[in-house]
């Protein structure tokens, strides 16, 4: 069958496919240590489950308003005001089937052929492909590990052309774990104002943040920034609700209306039951994410320390999200029975084969020198996995 050209421009989500491979290996009885899955290993909080059960029993199982129920929009508006001092009307909020769907709605509503979309690299795997699916051109803005992956106004200016339409920012960042402070957000906002760019701010890891770092939402920098920003968030990561599929956007009414129209013609409403669950999650506040973050923090320190002890590997301490993103280029040229390590993908394949450890290679995130390990897994798995990685790397022969 002749497929549409757009289908040929993209690959399946690499994070999802590697996580699926690890799960399939485990189902076959293989003792695999899985650092691939990008989701909290905690269970969804009980009050959230109770709200979903109550919704089912009350027969709240029909279509809802396509853009989401008022009660959830109110909970989102309340959260955004409490956390960032941002005020949104219900008409400025759209609830979708996960933040990935929110981002996709944005891409459909805004991007078209000829548009250039700035994406700081390393970046989350789906940004680039969502731009391509909507006929626009991703323009990667290379950030540097040595500077903590900071984006400077100079880096952005160098990539801007008359066709530049938007920038996608992600703080805390998947995969680097970097967080943007107020000064760097101000720099990005100034460039956006000067060049009339839309800012798409993916804040899904907002609550997963360490070392006393405070999350700043770029929309809170002032009304003229807010009117060009679409804030993206959801309940997947903060409330361990990846399977419930609830994300949301808050932004200018015209964009939100266009996105809502697209949603009404594509998916209709996000699941009614999940919407009720999300209300309970958001109204439950920060107690649950804070408890989860304390545990992630312990794991973060262990995994980074263990990685840095391996010869040829160096890992920055992330300040947000739940990923370690070690630089493994020190291993390039080392050999094993079946070949030579020349890239992150080579190392990923070797670790899966030799050590039965699943990690995600850096290439789909825009770096062939790094691998990504999610530490949203038990300390025991982290210790076992790192023992295996260490042993497998020691088996490599010198370059
Ligand atoms: N943005 C980033 C940076 C992510 O890592 C994820 C994880 N899937 C998403 C968006 C999408 O999250 P959701 O599960 O809400 O679709
Ligand atoms: N965001 C997670 C990750 O990066 C989940 C998988 C996905 O949606 O890509 O692993």
Coordinates of C-alpha atoms and ligand atoms in Angstrom, one line a residue:
X1 CA 0.0 0.0 0.0
X2 CA 1.3 3.5 -0.8
X3 CA 1.7 5.3 2.5
X4 CA 1.6 9.0 3.0
X5 CA 5.0 10.6 2.9
X6 CA 4.7 11.8 6.5
X7 CA 4.6 8.2 7.7
X8 CA 8.0 7.6 6.2
X9 CA 9.6 10.5 7.9
X10 CA 9.4 9.1 11.4
X11 CA 10.5 6.1 13.5
X12 CA 8.6 4.4 16.3
X13 CA 9.3 6.0 19.7
X14 CA 12.7 4.6 20.6
X15 CA 12.0 5.0 24.3
X16 CA 8.8 3.0 24.1
X17 CA 10.3 0.3 21.8
X18 CA 13.4 -0.3 24.0
X19 CA 11.2 -0.4 27.1
X20 CA 9.0 -3.0 25.3
X21 CA 12.0 -5.1 24.4
X22 CA 13.1 -5.2 28.0
X23 CA 9.6 -6.2 29.1
X24 CA 9.4 -8.9 26.5
X25 CA 12.8 -10.3 27.6
X26 CA 11.5 -10.3 31.2
X27 CA 8.3 -12.1 30.1
X28 CA 10.5 -14.8 28.5
X29 CA 12.1 -15.4 31.9
X30 CA 15.3 -13.5 31.1
X31 CA 16.7 -11.7 34.1
X32 CA 17.0 -8.3 32.6
X33 CA 17.6 -5.1 34.5
X34 CA 15.5 -2.4 33.0
X35 CA 16.8 1.2 33.0
X36 CA 14.8 2.0 29.8
X37 CA 11.3 2.7 31.1
X38 CA 10.7 6.5 31.5
X39 CA 8.0 6.2 34.2
X40 CA 7.8 6.3 38.0
X41 CA 7.9 2.8 39.5
X42 CA 5.6 4.0 42.3
X43 CA 1.9 3.0 42.3
X44 CA -0.7 5.6 41.6
X45 CA -1.8 7.1 45.0
X46 CA -4.8 5.4 46.6
X47 CA -7.1 8.5 46.7
X48 CA -6.6 8.8 42.9
X49 CA -7.6 5.2 42.4
X50 CA -10.6 5.7 44.7
X51 CA -11.7 8.7 42.7
X52 CA -11.6 6.6 39.5
X53 CA -13.5 3.7 41.2
X54 CA -16.1 6.2 42.4
X55 CA -16.4 7.6 38.9
X56 CA -17.0 4.1 37.4
X57 CA -19.7 3.3 40.1
X58 CA -21.4 6.6 39.5
X59 CA -21.7 5.8 35.8
X60 CA -19.3 8.6 34.8
X61 CA -18.4 6.4 31.8
X62 CA -19.7 8.4 28.9
X63 CA -18.3 11.0 26.5
X64 CA -17.4 14.2 28.3
X65 CA -16.9 17.6 26.8
X66 CA -14.2 17.0 24.2
X67 CA -11.8 19.5 25.7
X68 CA -12.1 18.0 29.2
X69 CA -14.5 18.4 32.1
X70 CA -14.8 21.8 33.9
X71 CA -13.9 20.3 37.2
X72 CA -10.5 19.2 35.9
X73 CA -9.9 22.5 34.1
X74 CA -10.6 24.3 37.4
X75 CA -8.2 22.0 39.2
X76 CA -5.5 22.8 36.6
X77 CA -6.2 26.5 36.8
X78 CA -6.0 26.4 40.6
X79 CA -2.7 24.5 40.3
X80 CA -1.2 26.9 37.8
X81 CA -2.1 29.9 39.9
X82 CA -0.9 28.3 43.2
X83 CA 2.4 27.1 41.7
X84 CA 3.3 30.0 39.3
X85 CA 0.8 32.8 39.9
X86 CA -0.6 32.2 36.4
X87 CA -4.2 32.9 35.8
X88 CA -6.0 31.0 33.0
X89 CA -9.7 31.0 32.0
X90 CA -11.3 27.6 31.3
X91 CA -11.2 28.5 27.6
X92 CA -7.4 28.7 27.8
X93 CA -7.0 25.1 29.1
X94 CA -7.3 21.9 27.0
X95 CA -7.1 18.4 28.6
X96 CA -5.7 15.7 26.3
X97 CA -4.7 12.0 26.3
X98 CA -1.3 12.6 27.9
X99 CA 1.3 15.3 27.5
X100 CA 2.5 13.6 24.3
X101 CA -1.0 14.1 22.8
X102 CA -1.0 17.7 24.1
X103 CA 2.3 18.3 22.3
X104 CA 0.9 16.7 19.1
X105 CA -2.2 18.9 19.2
X106 CA 0.1 21.9 19.4
X107 CA 2.2 20.7 16.5
X108 CA -1.0 20.2 14.4
X109 CA -2.5 23.5 15.3
X110 CA 0.7 25.6 14.7
X111 CA 3.2 23.9 12.4
X112 CA 3.2 23.7 8.6
X113 CA 5.5 23.3 5.7
X114 CA 8.2 25.9 5.7
X115 CA 8.1 26.5 9.4
X116 CA 11.3 26.0 11.4
X117 CA 11.0 24.8 15.0
X118 CA 13.9 25.3 17.4
X119 CA 14.7 22.3 19.6
X120 CA 17.5 22.5 22.0
X121 CA 19.6 19.3 21.9
X122 CA 19.7 16.8 23.6
X123 CA 15.9 16.6 23.4
X124 CA 13.1 14.3 24.2
X125 CA 12.6 11.8 21.3
X126 CA 9.1 12.8 20.2
X127 CA 9.7 16.5 19.6
X128 CA 11.5 16.0 16.4
X129 CA 9.2 13.4 14.9
X130 CA 6.1 15.4 15.8
X131 CA 7.5 18.4 13.9
X132 CA 8.2 16.2 10.9
X133 CA 4.7 14.6 11.0
X134 CA 3.3 18.1 10.6
X135 CA 5.5 19.0 7.6
X136 CA 7.7 21.5 9.4
X137 CA 11.5 21.4 9.9
X138 CA 13.2 20.7 13.2
X139 CA 16.2 22.9 13.8
X140 CA 18.5 21.5 16.5
X141 CA 20.2 24.0 18.8
X142 CA 23.2 22.2 20.2
X143 CA 23.8 22.7 23.9
X144 CA 27.0 21.5 25.7
X145 CA 27.5 19.1 28.6
X146 CA 30.3 21.2 30.0
X147 CA 27.9 24.2 30.5
X148 CA 25.2 22.0 32.1
X149 CA 23.3 22.0 28.8
X150 CA 22.5 25.7 29.2
X151 CA 20.8 27.5 26.3
X152 CA 22.3 31.0 25.6
X153 CA 20.7 33.7 23.6
X154 CA 23.7 33.6 21.2
X155 CA 23.0 29.9 20.5
X156 CA 19.4 30.7 19.6
X157 CA 20.1 33.7 17.6
X158 CA 22.6 31.7 15.5
X159 CA 19.7 29.4 14.5
X160 CA 17.0 31.9 13.8
X161 CA 15.9 32.6 10.3
X162 CA 12.8 34.4 8.9
X163 CA 11.1 31.0 8.9
X164 CA 11.6 30.3 12.6
X165 CA 8.2 29.9 14.2
X166 CA 8.6 28.4 17.7
X167 CA 10.9 26.9 20.2
X168 CA 10.3 23.8 22.3
X169 CA 11.8 24.0 25.8
X170 CA 11.8 21.2 28.4
X171 CA 12.8 21.9 32.0
X172 CA 13.5 19.7 33.8
X173 CA 14.9 18.0 30.7
X174 CA 14.5 14.5 29.5
X175 CA 17.2 13.1 28.9
X176 CA 19.8 15.4 30.5
X177 CA 18.1 16.1 33.8
X178 CA 19.2 19.8 33.4
X179 CA 16.9 22.5 34.8
X180 CA 16.8 26.1 33.4
X181 CA 17.1 28.9 36.0
X182 CA 15.2 32.1 35.8
X183 CA 18.1 34.0 34.0
X184 CA 18.3 31.4 31.2
X185 CA 14.5 31.5 30.8
X186 CA 14.6 35.3 30.6
X187 CA 17.2 35.0 27.9
X188 CA 15.0 32.6 25.9
X189 CA 11.9 34.8 26.5
X190 CA 13.8 37.9 25.2
X191 CA 14.7 36.1 22.0
X192 CA 11.2 34.9 21.6
X193 CA 9.9 38.4 22.0
X194 CA 12.4 39.9 19.7
X195 CA 11.8 37.4 16.9
X196 CA 8.0 36.8 17.4
X197 CA 8.4 33.1 18.4
X198 CA 5.9 30.9 20.1
X199 CA 7.3 29.2 23.2
X200 CA 6.2 25.6 23.8
X201 CA 7.2 24.8 27.4
X202 CA 7.1 21.1 28.4
X203 CA 7.0 21.1 32.2
X204 CA 6.0 17.5 32.7
X205 CA 8.9 16.9 35.1
X206 CA 8.2 20.1 37.1
X207 CA 7.7 18.3 40.4
X208 CA 10.8 16.0 40.0
X209 CA 13.5 18.4 41.0
X210 CA 16.4 18.2 43.5
X211 CA 19.0 20.1 45.5
X212 CA 16.5 22.9 46.4
X213 CA 16.2 24.0 42.8
X214 CA 12.9 25.8 42.2
X215 CA 11.0 25.2 39.0
X216 CA 10.2 28.4 37.1
X217 CA 7.5 28.4 34.4
X218 CA 8.6 30.6 31.6
X219 CA 5.0 31.9 31.2
X220 CA 5.3 33.4 34.7
X221 CA 8.0 35.9 33.5
X222 CA 5.4 38.4 32.5
X223 CA 2.1 38.9 30.5
X224 CA 3.9 39.5 27.2
X225 CA 5.8 36.1 27.6
X226 CA 2.6 34.3 28.7
X227 CA 0.7 35.4 25.6
X228 CA 3.2 33.7 23.4
X229 CA 3.7 30.6 25.6
X230 CA 1.8 27.3 25.5
X231 CA 2.5 25.5 28.8
X232 CA 2.4 21.7 28.7
X233 CA 2.1 19.5 31.7
X234 CA 0.2 16.5 32.9
X235 CA -0.2 14.0 35.8
X236 CA 1.9 11.1 34.3
X237 CA 5.2 11.8 36.1
X238 CA 4.2 13.8 39.2
X239 CA 1.5 11.3 40.3
X240 CA 2.8 8.0 38.8
X241 CA -0.1 8.0 36.4
X242 CA 1.5 7.2 33.0
X243 CA -1.1 4.7 32.1
X244 CA -4.1 7.0 32.8
X245 CA -3.2 9.3 29.9
X246 CA -4.0 12.8 31.1
X247 CA -2.0 15.8 29.9
X248 CA -2.9 19.4 29.5
X249 CA -2.1 22.7 27.8
X250 CA -2.6 26.2 29.0
X251 CA -2.1 29.2 26.7
X252 CA -3.6 31.8 24.5
X253 CA -7.3 31.2 23.7
X254 CA -6.9 31.1 19.9
X255 CA -4.3 28.3 20.0
X256 CA -6.2 26.4 22.6
X257 CA -9.4 26.7 20.6
X258 CA -7.7 25.4 17.5
X259 CA -6.2 22.5 19.4
X260 CA -9.6 21.7 21.0
X261 CA -11.2 21.7 17.5
X262 CA -8.5 19.2 16.3
X263 CA -9.0 17.0 19.3
X264 CA -12.8 17.0 18.7
X265 CA -12.2 15.7 15.2
X266 CA -9.5 13.2 16.2
X267 CA -9.7 11.6 19.7
X268 CA -12.7 13.3 21.4
X269 CA -12.4 13.5 25.1
X270 CA -9.6 11.9 27.2
X271 CA -11.0 9.0 29.2
X272 CA -13.8 10.2 31.5
X273 CA -12.6 8.1 34.5
X274 CA -9.0 9.3 34.1
X275 CA -10.2 12.9 34.2
X276 CA -11.9 12.3 37.6
X277 CA -8.7 10.6 38.8
X278 CA -6.6 13.6 37.6
X279 CA -8.9 16.0 39.6
X280 CA -8.1 13.9 42.7
X281 CA -4.4 13.9 41.9
X282 CA -4.1 17.6 41.4
X283 CA -6.3 18.5 44.4
X284 CA -4.0 16.2 46.5
X285 CA -1.2 18.7 46.1
X286 CA 2.5 18.0 46.4
X287 CA 2.6 15.4 49.3
X288 CA 2.9 12.5 46.9
X289 CA 5.4 13.9 44.5
X290 CA 7.6 15.1 47.4
X291 CA 7.7 11.6 48.9
X292 CA 8.6 10.1 45.5
X293 CA 11.3 12.7 44.9
X294 CA 13.0 11.9 48.2
X295 CA 13.4 8.3 47.1
X296 CA 14.5 9.3 43.5
X297 CA 17.1 11.6 45.2
X298 CA 18.6 8.6 47.0
X299 CA 18.7 6.6 43.8
X300 CA 20.1 9.5 41.8
X301 CA 23.1 9.8 44.1
X302 CA 23.8 6.1 44.0
X303 CA 23.5 5.7 40.2
X304 CA 25.6 8.8 39.4
X305 CA 28.3 7.8 41.9
X306 CA 28.4 4.2 40.5
X307 CA 28.6 5.4 36.9
X308 CA 31.4 7.8 37.6
X309 CA 33.5 4.9 39.1
X310 CA 33.5 3.1 35.8
X311 CA 36.6 3.8 33.7
X312 CA 35.6 5.6 30.4
X313 CA 32.3 6.8 31.8
X314 CA 31.5 10.3 33.3
X315 CA 28.1 11.4 34.5
X316 CA 26.9 14.9 35.6
X317 CA 24.6 15.1 38.6
X318 CA 21.1 15.8 37.2
X319 CA 19.0 18.4 39.0
X320 CA 15.6 17.3 37.7
X321 CA 13.6 14.4 36.1
X322 CA 14.7 10.8 36.8
X323 CA 17.4 10.1 34.3
X324 CA 21.2 9.7 34.4
X325 CA 22.8 10.7 31.1
X326 CA 26.4 9.5 31.3
X327 CA 28.9 10.4 28.6
X328 CA 30.3 7.0 27.4
X329 CA 32.6 8.4 24.6
X330 CA 35.6 7.3 26.7
X331 CA 34.8 3.7 25.7
X332 CA 34.9 4.4 22.0
X333 CA 37.4 2.1 20.3
X334 CA 37.2 -0.6 22.9
X335 CA 36.5 -4.1 21.6
X336 CA 34.4 -7.2 22.4
X337 CA 34.2 -10.6 20.6
X338 CA 31.5 -9.3 18.2
X339 CA 32.8 -5.8 17.4
X340 CA 34.0 -2.4 18.5
X341 CA 32.2 0.2 20.5
X342 CA 31.9 3.3 18.3
X343 CA 28.7 4.8 19.4
X344 CA 26.0 4.9 22.2
X345 CA 24.0 2.4 20.1
X346 CA 26.9 0.0 20.0
X347 CA 27.2 0.1 23.7
X348 CA 23.5 -0.3 24.3
X349 CA 23.4 -3.4 22.1
X350 CA 26.5 -4.8 23.9
X351 CA 25.0 -4.1 27.4
X352 CA 21.7 -5.8 26.4
X353 CA 23.5 -8.8 25.0
X354 CA 26.4 -9.2 27.4
X355 CA 24.9 -7.9 30.7
X356 CA 21.2 -8.2 30.1
X357 CA 20.8 -4.6 31.0
X358 CA 18.4 -2.3 29.0
X359 CA 19.4 1.4 28.6
X360 CA 18.4 3.8 25.9
X361 CA 21.1 5.0 23.5
X362 CA 21.7 8.7 23.1
X363 CA 21.3 9.0 19.3
X364 CA 17.5 9.5 19.3
X365 CA 17.9 12.2 21.9
X366 CA 20.5 13.9 19.7
X367 CA 23.8 12.5 21.2
X368 CA 25.9 9.5 20.1
X369 CA 28.2 10.0 23.1
X370 CA 25.6 9.3 25.9
X371 CA 23.3 6.7 27.1
X372 CA 20.2 7.2 29.2
X373 CA 19.4 5.3 32.4
X374 CA 16.1 5.8 34.2
X375 CA 16.5 5.6 37.9
X376 CA 12.8 5.3 38.4
X377 CA 13.6 1.7 39.6
X378 CA 14.5 0.1 42.9
X379 CA 17.9 0.7 44.6
X380 CA 18.4 -3.1 44.4
X381 CA 17.9 -3.0 40.6
X382 CA 20.3 0.0 40.4
X383 CA 23.0 -1.9 42.3
X384 CA 22.6 -5.1 40.3
X385 CA 22.4 -3.3 37.0
X386 CA 25.5 -1.2 37.7
X387 CA 27.4 -4.3 38.9
X388 CA 26.6 -5.9 35.5
X389 CA 27.4 -2.8 33.5
X390 CA 30.7 -2.4 35.3
X391 CA 31.6 -6.1 34.7
X392 CA 30.6 -5.9 31.0
X393 CA 32.7 -2.8 30.4
X394 CA 35.7 -4.3 32.2
X395 CA 35.5 -7.2 29.7
X396 CA 36.0 -4.8 26.8
X397 CA 39.6 -4.8 25.5
X398 CA 41.6 -1.6 25.2
X399 CA 41.2 0.6 22.1
Ligands
LIG1 N1 7.4 15.2 27.6 C1 8.5 14.6 28.1 C2 9.8 15.3 28.1 C3 8.4 13.2 28.4 O1 9.5 12.6 28.9 C4 7.2 12.5 28.3 C5 7.1 11.1 28.8 N2 6.4 10.3 28.1 C6 6.1 13.3 27.8 C7 6.2 14.6 27.5 C8 4.7 12.6 27.6 O2 4.1 12.3 28.8 P1 2.7 11.6 28.8 O3 2.9 10.3 29.5 O4 1.9 12.6 29.7 O5 2.2 11.6 27.5
LIG2 N1 8.8 9.9 28.3 C1 9.2 8.5 28.7 C2 10.6 8.3 28.2 O1 11.2 9.2 27.7 C3 8.2 7.5 28.3 C4 8.3 7.0 26.9 C5 7.8 7.9 25.9 O2 6.6 8.4 25.9 O3 8.6 8.2 25.0 O4 11.1 7.2 28.3

